[in-house]
Amino acid sequence: MESMLCLLSPSPTKLPPFKKLTSFSASKTTFSSLSFASMIFSPQPKTPSTKIRSSSKPIKTPSSKTPTKSTSAQESSTPVSLPLKKVLVPIGFGTEEMEAVIIVDVLRRAGAEVIVASVEPHLEVEAAGGTRLVADTSISKCANEVFDLVALPGGMPGSARLRDCDVLRQITSKQAEDKRLYGAICAAPAITLLPWGLLRRKQMTGHPAFMDKLPTFWAVASKIQVSGELTTSRGPGTSFEFALSLVDQLFGESVAKEIGQLLLMQADGDTQRKEEYNKVEWSFDHNPRVLLPIANGSEEIEIVAIVDILRRAKVDVVVASIENSVQILASRGIKIVADMLIVDAAESVYDLIILPGGHVGAERLHKSKVLKKLLQEQDTAGRIYGAVCSSPAVLHRQGLLKDKRATAHPSVVTKLNIVSNGAKVVIDGKLITSKGLSTVTDFALAIVSKLFGHARTRCVAEGLVFDYPRS
């Protein structure tokens, strides 16, 4: 079995230089704790979206940077009027991309103004699994801003890059001093906040690989730990719970519940994890090669989670833009840089082609003639293909779901002539589909299981800190 630690954060090859910081101690704060998981997964009556704790200036969501406004159920996930809350999410070389993107996506759905700031000399940052993200601004331009929340993603060496950024240290220390919210996930509590002195007299959690670096008396092995203004969490597999806990603290419980439902988060026993029909082996005598086409308006959570998880399992993943540029603007305003354009990707053969969702992105994928040809060739050759969220509709319109069992996002599944019993992931022969959003982790792990078996899948899930069956 591969080491869990090596799967924690697939390391890029070259580490750019960065200035080290001097040590810092924050003022002492008081302790309190909050359990959040029970709030998400308890039976949830519909709550009017107007029940919000503040009546501050409203903002429009999705972000004004979003390519096109969609009216589908999956896109209209935010109340009309919400209080303005300003959030800083810093990223650096080696930041864990699932954590960063899920935090940003979920908070923007809730109505927060989220600023993604690079601690590197350039705005484009290569994350831990090789995904290239483009920040909104540089951290130096945030030095004099006031934030309602500062949320630090983890990953290595990303957490160390955040730690060594003096401007970010000052911003976060001032945040704690002024009793405003701050949080960290995965390696960031131990590697970033601890050296800054911002864990004093706080209970905290973190990734299992870094728990021994945290103060023993205060460290707790829980998915989410809220201690006063500080919120900590464990890893990519707990990122949704972490982000929703932050939504709860910023906007209130009713908004957090609503966003959780729209993200398709449910108790583990409420929905079957996977269904499989017409079972066939997915085996290769070479390292599997996967193509992930992306477009403006594609769902960033799904792009990043699929790429991150498959690369942790040592799959060769190629991200290809169907746009005229390798950089795309995803559905919640996150900028992602593909590995190449689809016309260049089309020169190769892939063992599996996966379409991410997002209503606008799916429409753009459907209109790509190059992608349409690739999918038809994939089907004719008997190779594997799949889709999540809105994108099973793309396969349906191209005749690739005929006589197949599949699933999709609830907003589109009823429009498709497909049959499933409500599982998060449905596999039918060499077709794999998923409802998308929070179910995308199950989707990517199902692919790993089909390609490599249960042992490697379990190892990857442990690195993610994601609950996965032992057998």
Short mmCIF file of C-alpha atoms in Angstrom, two decimals:
data_model
loop_
_atom_site.label_atom_id
_atom_site.label_comp_id
_atom_site.label_asym_id
_atom_site.label_seq_id
_atom_site.Cartn_x
_atom_site.Cartn_y
_atom_site.Cartn_z
CA MET A 1 0.00 0.00 0.00
CA GLU A 2 1.28 3.47 -0.86
CA SER A 3 2.16 5.72 2.06
CA MET A 4 -0.71 7.92 3.23
CA LEU A 5 1.69 10.82 3.66
CA CYS A 6 2.93 10.71 0.09
CA LEU A 7 -0.70 10.79 -1.09
CA LEU A 8 -1.49 13.71 1.23
CA SER A 9 -0.02 16.27 -1.11
CA PRO A 10 1.53 15.27 -4.46
CA SER A 11 4.52 17.57 -4.59
CA PRO A 12 5.36 19.76 -7.59
CA THR A 13 8.93 19.51 -8.74
CA LYS A 14 10.40 22.95 -8.22
CA LEU A 15 10.13 25.15 -5.15
CA PRO A 16 10.58 28.87 -5.81
CA PRO A 17 12.55 30.94 -3.27
CA PHE A 18 10.69 32.64 -0.47
CA LYS A 19 11.58 34.81 2.49
CA LYS A 20 11.37 33.25 5.97
CA LEU A 21 9.48 35.01 8.74
CA THR A 22 10.39 35.85 12.31
CA SER A 23 8.38 34.21 15.08
CA PHE A 24 5.24 35.86 16.43
CA SER A 25 3.02 35.40 19.46
CA ALA A 26 -0.64 36.37 19.48
CA SER A 27 -2.64 37.55 22.46
CA LYS A 28 -4.48 34.89 24.46
CA THR A 29 -8.08 34.19 23.58
CA THR A 30 -10.84 32.29 25.29
CA PHE A 31 -12.09 28.82 24.37
CA SER A 32 -15.41 27.50 23.24
CA SER A 33 -16.36 24.57 21.00
CA LEU A 34 -19.11 23.79 18.53
CA SER A 35 -20.20 20.57 16.83
CA PHE A 36 -21.25 21.27 13.24
CA ALA A 37 -21.75 17.89 11.60
CA SER A 38 -25.00 17.22 13.45
CA MET A 39 -26.41 20.49 12.13
CA ILE A 40 -25.81 19.57 8.48
CA PHE A 41 -27.07 16.06 8.64
CA SER A 42 -30.12 16.40 10.86
CA PRO A 43 -33.62 16.46 9.28
CA GLN A 44 -33.98 19.88 7.71
CA PRO A 45 -37.25 21.76 7.33
CA LYS A 46 -37.18 24.42 4.66
CA THR A 47 -36.12 27.73 6.13
CA PRO A 48 -36.95 31.07 4.52
CA SER A 49 -33.78 32.52 3.07
CA THR A 50 -34.54 35.92 4.56
CA LYS A 51 -33.75 34.76 8.12
CA ILE A 52 -30.24 36.16 8.31
CA ARG A 53 -28.56 37.64 11.34
CA SER A 54 -27.50 40.91 9.80
CA SER A 55 -29.06 43.49 7.52
CA SER A 56 -25.83 44.79 6.04
CA LYS A 57 -25.45 45.97 2.47
CA PRO A 58 -26.61 43.22 0.06
CA ILE A 59 -24.44 41.88 -2.72
CA LYS A 60 -25.17 39.93 -5.89
CA THR A 61 -24.09 36.35 -6.24
CA PRO A 62 -22.59 34.47 -7.99
CA SER A 63 -19.54 36.73 -8.18
CA SER A 64 -19.56 39.40 -10.85
CA LYS A 65 -16.63 37.47 -12.31
CA THR A 66 -18.88 34.52 -13.14
CA PRO A 67 -19.14 34.09 -16.94
CA THR A 68 -22.93 33.80 -17.28
CA LYS A 69 -25.81 33.85 -14.86
CA SER A 70 -27.71 30.54 -14.84
CA THR A 71 -31.29 29.89 -13.81
CA SER A 72 -30.85 26.17 -13.16
CA ALA A 73 -31.44 24.84 -9.66
CA GLN A 74 -27.81 23.94 -9.16
CA GLU A 75 -26.64 27.49 -9.96
CA SER A 76 -29.29 29.51 -8.11
CA SER A 77 -27.92 28.54 -4.72
CA THR A 78 -27.94 31.93 -3.00
CA PRO A 79 -30.72 34.05 -1.48
CA VAL A 80 -31.50 37.28 -3.32
CA SER A 81 -30.23 39.58 -0.57
CA LEU A 82 -27.44 38.69 1.86
CA PRO A 83 -25.21 40.72 4.18
CA LEU A 84 -21.84 41.66 2.76
CA LYS A 85 -19.08 39.58 4.35
CA LYS A 86 -15.49 39.89 3.21
CA VAL A 87 -13.26 36.80 3.23
CA LEU A 88 -9.57 36.30 2.48
CA VAL A 89 -8.35 32.94 1.15
CA PRO A 90 -4.57 33.02 0.56
CA ILE A 91 -2.88 30.49 -1.73
CA GLY A 92 0.75 29.62 -2.39
CA PHE A 93 2.94 27.14 -4.22
CA GLY A 94 1.76 23.69 -3.06
CA THR A 95 -1.57 24.75 -1.57
CA GLU A 96 -4.09 21.88 -1.44
CA GLU A 97 -6.38 22.72 -4.35
CA MET A 98 -9.49 20.88 -3.13
CA GLU A 99 -9.39 22.76 0.15
CA ALA A 100 -8.80 26.17 -1.43
CA VAL A 101 -11.45 25.79 -4.13
CA ILE A 102 -14.14 24.25 -1.92
CA ILE A 103 -13.72 27.03 0.67
CA VAL A 104 -14.00 29.72 -2.01
CA ASP A 105 -16.87 28.07 -3.90
CA VAL A 106 -19.03 27.40 -0.83
CA LEU A 107 -18.51 30.84 0.70
CA ARG A 108 -19.35 32.56 -2.59
CA ARG A 109 -22.52 30.49 -2.84
CA ALA A 110 -23.48 31.79 0.59
CA GLY A 111 -23.00 35.40 -0.53
CA ALA A 112 -19.53 36.24 0.76
CA GLU A 113 -17.14 38.45 -1.16
CA VAL A 114 -14.14 36.10 -1.31
CA ILE A 115 -10.73 37.41 -2.30
CA VAL A 116 -8.18 34.80 -3.39
CA ALA A 117 -4.72 36.26 -2.76
CA SER A 118 -1.38 34.86 -3.88
CA VAL A 119 1.54 34.92 -1.44
CA GLU A 120 3.87 34.28 -4.39
CA PRO A 121 5.45 36.87 -6.73
CA HIS A 122 2.90 35.93 -9.43
CA LEU A 123 -0.86 35.46 -9.38
CA GLU A 124 -0.70 32.04 -11.07
CA VAL A 125 0.02 29.36 -8.48
CA GLU A 126 0.70 25.66 -8.98
CA ALA A 127 -1.17 23.76 -6.29
CA ALA A 128 -0.11 20.56 -4.53
CA GLY A 129 -1.59 18.20 -7.13
CA GLY A 130 -0.41 20.22 -10.12
CA THR A 131 -3.62 22.21 -10.77
CA ARG A 132 -2.80 25.80 -11.71
CA LEU A 133 -4.99 28.43 -10.06
CA VAL A 134 -4.93 32.18 -10.72
CA ALA A 135 -5.47 34.41 -7.69
CA ASP A 136 -7.61 37.55 -7.77
CA THR A 137 -4.83 39.70 -6.34
CA SER A 138 -1.51 39.63 -4.49
CA ILE A 139 -1.39 39.41 -0.70
CA SER A 140 0.44 42.75 -0.48
CA LYS A 141 -2.67 44.53 -1.78
CA CYS A 142 -4.70 43.06 1.10
CA ALA A 143 -2.48 44.39 3.88
CA ASN A 144 -4.76 47.29 4.81
CA GLU A 145 -8.08 45.51 4.24
CA VAL A 146 -10.42 44.40 7.04
CA PHE A 147 -11.87 40.89 6.69
CA ASP A 148 -14.73 39.16 8.43
CA LEU A 149 -12.86 35.89 7.96
CA VAL A 150 -9.37 34.71 6.99
CA ALA A 151 -9.41 31.03 5.92
CA LEU A 152 -6.16 29.18 5.29
CA PRO A 153 -6.13 26.08 3.06
CA GLY A 154 -3.53 23.41 3.80
CA GLY A 155 -1.32 21.25 1.65
CA MET A 156 2.45 20.97 1.52
CA PRO A 157 4.55 22.90 0.84
CA GLY A 158 1.65 25.36 0.59
CA SER A 159 1.18 25.70 4.35
CA ALA A 160 4.86 26.53 4.75
CA ARG A 161 4.62 29.12 1.97
CA LEU A 162 1.73 30.77 3.83
CA ARG A 163 3.69 30.61 7.09
CA ASP A 164 6.67 32.38 5.53
CA CYS A 165 4.61 35.28 4.18
CA ASP A 166 5.06 38.19 6.60
CA VAL A 167 2.10 40.16 5.20
CA LEU A 168 -0.26 37.23 5.73
CA ARG A 169 1.12 36.69 9.24
CA GLN A 170 0.33 40.30 10.12
CA ILE A 171 -3.18 40.12 8.60
CA THR A 172 -4.06 36.90 10.42
CA SER A 173 -2.53 38.03 13.72
CA LYS A 174 -4.54 41.26 13.58
CA GLN A 175 -7.61 39.16 12.79
CA ALA A 176 -7.11 37.14 15.98
CA GLU A 177 -6.25 40.22 18.04
CA ASP A 178 -9.48 41.95 16.94
CA LYS A 179 -11.57 38.83 17.73
CA ARG A 180 -12.59 38.32 14.09
CA LEU A 181 -12.96 34.88 12.55
CA TYR A 182 -10.00 32.91 11.23
CA GLY A 183 -9.59 29.29 10.27
CA ALA A 184 -7.19 26.69 8.92
CA ILE A 185 -7.41 23.15 7.57
CA CYS A 186 -5.16 20.15 7.02
CA ALA A 187 -1.47 21.02 7.57
CA ALA A 188 -2.14 24.75 8.09
CA PRO A 189 -3.02 24.62 11.82
CA ALA A 190 0.30 22.95 12.69
CA ILE A 191 2.57 24.40 10.01
CA THR A 192 1.16 27.94 9.69
CA LEU A 193 -0.84 29.02 12.75
CA LEU A 194 1.24 27.27 15.43
CA PRO A 195 4.52 29.10 14.63
CA TRP A 196 2.55 32.36 14.58
CA GLY A 197 1.32 31.74 18.12
CA LEU A 198 -2.32 31.75 17.02
CA LEU A 199 -3.28 28.42 18.60
CA ARG A 200 -2.68 29.44 22.20
CA ARG A 201 -5.38 28.29 24.61
CA LYS A 202 -7.40 26.99 21.66
CA GLN A 203 -8.63 23.51 20.94
CA MET A 204 -7.77 22.53 17.38
CA THR A 205 -7.61 19.69 14.92
CA GLY A 206 -5.63 19.02 11.75
CA HIS A 207 -4.56 16.38 9.28
CA PRO A 208 -3.62 13.08 10.99
CA ALA A 209 -0.11 13.31 9.55
CA PHE A 210 0.44 16.58 11.47
CA MET A 211 -1.42 15.93 14.72
CA ASP A 212 1.81 15.09 16.54
CA LYS A 213 3.04 18.63 15.87
CA LEU A 214 0.05 20.18 17.68
CA PRO A 215 -0.04 20.76 21.46
CA THR A 216 -1.21 17.39 22.86
CA PHE A 217 -3.54 18.82 25.52
CA TRP A 218 -5.43 21.00 23.01
CA ALA A 219 -5.46 18.74 19.93
CA VAL A 220 -8.75 16.99 19.12
CA ALA A 221 -9.32 14.29 16.47
CA SER A 222 -12.58 15.78 15.15
CA LYS A 223 -13.64 16.76 11.64
CA ILE A 224 -14.39 20.32 12.73
CA GLN A 225 -13.23 22.15 15.84
CA VAL A 226 -14.50 25.63 16.68
CA SER A 227 -12.69 27.40 19.53
CA GLY A 228 -13.72 31.02 19.92
CA GLU A 229 -12.84 32.81 16.69
CA LEU A 230 -10.72 29.90 15.44
CA THR A 231 -12.09 27.05 13.28
CA THR A 232 -9.89 24.12 12.23
CA SER A 233 -10.46 20.97 10.19
CA ARG A 234 -8.66 17.85 8.97
CA GLY A 235 -8.21 17.68 5.20
CA PRO A 236 -9.67 17.69 1.69
CA GLY A 237 -12.29 15.13 2.71
CA THR A 238 -13.64 17.45 5.42
CA SER A 239 -13.49 20.64 3.35
CA PHE A 240 -17.23 20.84 2.75
CA GLU A 241 -17.99 20.58 6.47
CA PHE A 242 -15.26 23.14 7.21
CA ALA A 243 -16.62 25.61 4.66
CA LEU A 244 -20.21 25.18 5.88
CA SER A 245 -19.11 25.76 9.47
CA LEU A 246 -17.64 29.07 8.31
CA VAL A 247 -20.89 29.89 6.47
CA ASP A 248 -22.81 29.18 9.68
CA GLN A 249 -20.61 31.58 11.65
CA LEU A 250 -20.83 34.31 9.02
CA PHE A 251 -24.45 34.06 7.90
CA GLY A 252 -26.30 31.82 10.34
CA GLU A 253 -27.50 28.25 10.62
CA SER A 254 -30.39 28.52 8.16
CA VAL A 255 -28.11 29.71 5.33
CA ALA A 256 -25.59 26.95 6.11
CA LYS A 257 -28.33 24.33 5.97
CA GLU A 258 -29.63 25.68 2.67
CA ILE A 259 -26.18 25.69 1.08
CA GLY A 260 -25.51 22.19 2.42
CA GLN A 261 -28.67 20.90 0.77
CA LEU A 262 -27.81 22.58 -2.52
CA LEU A 263 -24.36 20.97 -2.39
CA LEU A 264 -26.14 17.60 -2.07
CA MET A 265 -24.69 16.93 1.36
CA GLN A 266 -26.61 14.22 3.20
CA ALA A 267 -26.07 11.81 6.05
CA ASP A 268 -24.05 8.79 4.93
CA GLY A 269 -26.99 6.43 5.49
CA ASP A 270 -29.45 8.52 3.49
CA THR A 271 -28.07 7.80 0.04
CA GLN A 272 -26.37 4.73 -1.41
CA ARG A 273 -22.77 5.46 -2.27
CA LYS A 274 -22.55 3.52 -5.55
CA GLU A 275 -24.55 1.29 -7.90
CA GLU A 276 -22.99 -0.83 -10.64
CA TYR A 277 -24.66 -2.60 -13.58
CA ASN A 278 -23.27 -4.76 -16.39
CA LYS A 279 -20.00 -5.06 -14.52
CA VAL A 280 -16.81 -5.21 -16.59
CA GLU A 281 -13.17 -4.91 -15.58
CA TRP A 282 -11.36 -1.62 -16.15
CA SER A 283 -7.82 -2.96 -16.43
CA PHE A 284 -4.83 -1.71 -18.41
CA ASP A 285 -1.25 -2.82 -18.99
CA HIS A 286 -0.13 0.78 -18.68
CA ASN A 287 -0.73 3.76 -16.41
CA PRO A 288 -4.30 4.92 -17.20
CA ARG A 289 -4.60 8.22 -19.07
CA VAL A 290 -7.60 10.47 -18.40
CA LEU A 291 -8.84 13.54 -20.28
CA LEU A 292 -10.81 16.21 -18.40
CA PRO A 293 -12.17 18.88 -20.79
CA ILE A 294 -13.06 22.19 -19.12
CA ALA A 295 -14.82 25.39 -20.23
CA ASN A 296 -15.85 28.79 -18.99
CA GLY A 297 -18.61 28.10 -16.47
CA SER A 298 -17.46 24.60 -15.55
CA GLU A 299 -17.93 23.73 -11.87
CA GLU A 300 -14.57 24.31 -10.17
CA ILE A 301 -15.20 21.93 -7.26
CA GLU A 302 -15.69 19.07 -9.70
CA ILE A 303 -12.68 19.94 -11.87
CA VAL A 304 -10.28 20.23 -8.97
CA ALA A 305 -11.54 17.26 -6.94
CA ILE A 306 -11.43 14.84 -9.89
CA VAL A 307 -7.94 15.95 -10.91
CA ASP A 308 -6.57 15.99 -7.36
CA ILE A 309 -7.91 12.56 -6.37
CA LEU A 310 -6.93 10.80 -9.60
CA ARG A 311 -3.43 12.25 -9.46
CA ARG A 312 -3.08 11.07 -5.86
CA ALA A 313 -3.80 7.59 -7.21
CA LYS A 314 -1.02 8.12 -9.79
CA VAL A 315 -3.34 8.44 -12.79
CA ASP A 316 -2.05 10.51 -15.72
CA VAL A 317 -4.63 13.32 -15.96
CA VAL A 318 -4.72 15.86 -18.81
CA VAL A 319 -6.85 18.98 -18.30
CA ALA A 320 -7.81 20.50 -21.67
CA SER A 321 -9.58 23.81 -22.31
CA ILE A 322 -12.19 23.92 -25.07
CA GLU A 323 -11.88 27.72 -25.09
CA ASN A 324 -9.42 29.78 -27.14
CA SER A 325 -7.24 30.17 -24.06
CA VAL A 326 -5.86 27.62 -21.60
CA GLN A 327 -7.22 29.80 -18.78
CA ILE A 328 -10.93 29.39 -18.02
CA LEU A 329 -13.25 31.22 -15.64
CA ALA A 330 -15.19 28.61 -13.67
CA SER A 331 -18.76 28.91 -12.40
CA ARG A 332 -17.91 30.64 -9.10
CA GLY A 333 -15.28 32.96 -10.51
CA ILE A 334 -12.18 30.84 -9.88
CA LYS A 335 -9.62 31.00 -12.67
CA ILE A 336 -8.06 27.66 -13.64
CA VAL A 337 -5.26 27.12 -16.16
CA ALA A 338 -5.55 23.94 -18.24
CA ASP A 339 -2.58 21.84 -19.33
CA MET A 340 -3.37 22.41 -23.01
CA LEU A 341 -6.08 23.27 -25.52
CA ILE A 342 -8.54 20.59 -26.61
CA VAL A 343 -7.24 20.65 -30.19
CA ASP A 344 -3.81 19.61 -28.91
CA ALA A 345 -5.25 17.06 -26.49
CA ALA A 346 -7.20 15.48 -29.37
CA GLU A 347 -3.96 14.19 -30.88
CA SER A 348 -3.76 11.52 -28.15
CA VAL A 349 -5.91 8.56 -27.10
CA TYR A 350 -7.35 8.39 -23.57
CA ASP A 351 -8.49 5.45 -21.51
CA LEU A 352 -11.17 7.60 -19.89
CA ILE A 353 -12.83 10.95 -20.73
CA ILE A 354 -14.67 12.73 -17.88
CA LEU A 355 -16.90 15.78 -18.24
CA PRO A 356 -17.22 18.11 -15.22
CA GLY A 357 -20.53 19.85 -14.60
CA GLY A 358 -21.73 23.40 -14.17
CA HIS A 359 -24.78 24.46 -16.21
CA VAL A 360 -22.99 27.02 -18.37
CA GLY A 361 -19.87 24.89 -18.71
CA ALA A 362 -21.86 21.83 -19.79
CA GLU A 363 -23.53 23.83 -22.55
CA ARG A 364 -20.14 24.97 -23.80
CA LEU A 365 -18.76 21.43 -23.70
CA HIS A 366 -21.74 20.26 -25.76
CA LYS A 367 -20.96 22.84 -28.46
CA SER A 368 -17.33 21.77 -28.86
CA LYS A 369 -16.99 19.89 -32.15
CA VAL A 370 -13.58 18.57 -31.18
CA LEU A 371 -14.89 17.14 -27.91
CA LYS A 372 -17.94 15.67 -29.63
CA LYS A 373 -15.69 13.79 -32.04
CA LEU A 374 -13.50 12.55 -29.18
CA LEU A 375 -16.52 11.24 -27.28
CA GLN A 376 -17.92 9.48 -30.35
CA GLU A 377 -14.54 7.85 -30.98
CA GLN A 378 -14.34 6.86 -27.31
CA ASP A 379 -17.70 5.10 -27.53
CA THR A 380 -16.98 3.41 -30.88
CA ALA A 381 -13.67 2.07 -29.56
CA GLY A 382 -15.32 0.69 -26.41
CA ARG A 383 -13.32 2.91 -24.10
CA ILE A 384 -14.56 4.45 -20.82
CA TYR A 385 -16.30 7.81 -20.47
CA GLY A 386 -18.25 9.59 -17.76
CA ALA A 387 -19.81 12.82 -16.56
CA VAL A 388 -20.97 14.53 -13.37
CA CYS A 389 -23.60 17.08 -12.36
CA SER A 390 -25.14 18.74 -15.48
CA SER A 391 -22.85 17.05 -17.98
CA PRO A 392 -24.64 13.68 -18.29
CA ALA A 393 -27.04 15.83 -20.35
CA VAL A 394 -24.17 16.34 -22.82
CA LEU A 395 -23.76 12.58 -23.16
CA HIS A 396 -27.53 12.19 -23.49
CA ARG A 397 -27.78 14.74 -26.31
CA GLN A 398 -25.01 12.95 -28.16
CA GLY A 399 -26.72 9.58 -27.85
CA LEU A 400 -24.15 8.16 -25.43
CA LEU A 401 -26.61 7.20 -22.68
CA LYS A 402 -28.84 5.02 -24.84
CA ASP A 403 -29.89 1.85 -22.97
CA LYS A 404 -27.64 2.90 -20.06
CA ARG A 405 -28.30 3.48 -16.39
CA ALA A 406 -26.96 6.80 -15.15
CA THR A 407 -27.49 9.66 -12.74
CA ALA A 408 -27.05 13.43 -12.79
CA HIS A 409 -27.70 16.58 -10.79
CA PRO A 410 -31.32 16.67 -9.53
CA SER A 411 -32.01 19.75 -11.66
CA VAL A 412 -31.38 17.82 -14.88
CA VAL A 413 -31.90 14.14 -14.05
CA THR A 414 -35.66 14.29 -14.63
CA LYS A 415 -35.09 15.73 -18.11
CA LEU A 416 -33.00 12.75 -19.17
CA ASN A 417 -34.33 9.38 -20.21
CA ILE A 418 -32.17 7.59 -17.65
CA VAL A 419 -32.87 5.23 -14.78
CA SER A 420 -31.15 5.09 -11.37
CA ASN A 421 -32.24 4.42 -7.82
CA GLY A 422 -30.74 7.58 -6.34
CA ALA A 423 -27.15 6.50 -5.69
CA LYS A 424 -24.42 9.15 -5.63
CA VAL A 425 -22.47 7.32 -8.35
CA VAL A 426 -23.80 4.97 -11.05
CA ILE A 427 -21.56 2.71 -13.14
CA ASP A 428 -22.95 0.87 -16.17
CA GLY A 429 -20.28 -1.10 -17.99
CA LYS A 430 -17.82 1.52 -19.22
CA LEU A 431 -20.00 4.51 -18.31
CA ILE A 432 -19.73 6.31 -14.96
CA THR A 433 -21.91 9.23 -13.80
CA SER A 434 -22.51 11.17 -10.61
CA LYS A 435 -24.81 13.82 -9.15
CA GLY A 436 -21.83 16.15 -8.77
CA LEU A 437 -20.83 18.80 -6.20
CA SER A 438 -20.23 17.13 -2.81
CA THR A 439 -20.67 13.65 -4.36
CA VAL A 440 -17.68 14.19 -6.65
CA THR A 441 -15.27 12.70 -4.10
CA ASP A 442 -17.22 9.43 -4.20
CA PHE A 443 -17.19 9.67 -8.01
CA ALA A 444 -13.40 10.07 -8.25
CA LEU A 445 -12.78 7.33 -5.68
CA ALA A 446 -15.12 5.00 -7.61
CA ILE A 447 -12.89 5.51 -10.65
CA VAL A 448 -9.78 4.75 -8.58
CA SER A 449 -11.45 1.59 -7.27
CA LYS A 450 -12.33 0.39 -10.78
CA LEU A 451 -8.82 1.11 -12.05
CA PHE A 452 -6.70 -0.13 -9.13
CA GLY A 453 -8.87 -1.92 -6.57
CA HIS A 454 -9.98 -1.28 -3.02
CA ALA A 455 -6.58 -1.14 -1.30
CA ARG A 456 -5.29 1.86 -3.24
CA THR A 457 -8.67 3.58 -3.04
CA ARG A 458 -8.71 3.17 0.73
CA CYS A 459 -5.19 4.61 0.92
CA VAL A 460 -6.16 7.67 -1.13
CA ALA A 461 -9.30 8.17 0.98
CA GLU A 462 -7.20 8.09 4.17
CA GLY A 463 -4.91 10.77 2.76
CA LEU A 464 -7.99 12.88 2.04
CA VAL A 465 -9.39 12.17 5.54
CA PHE A 466 -12.56 11.00 3.81
CA ASP A 467 -14.85 8.38 5.32
CA TYR A 468 -14.63 5.32 3.07
CA PRO A 469 -15.72 1.69 3.63
CA ARG A 470 -13.01 -0.60 4.97
CA SER A 471 -14.17 -3.44 2.74
#
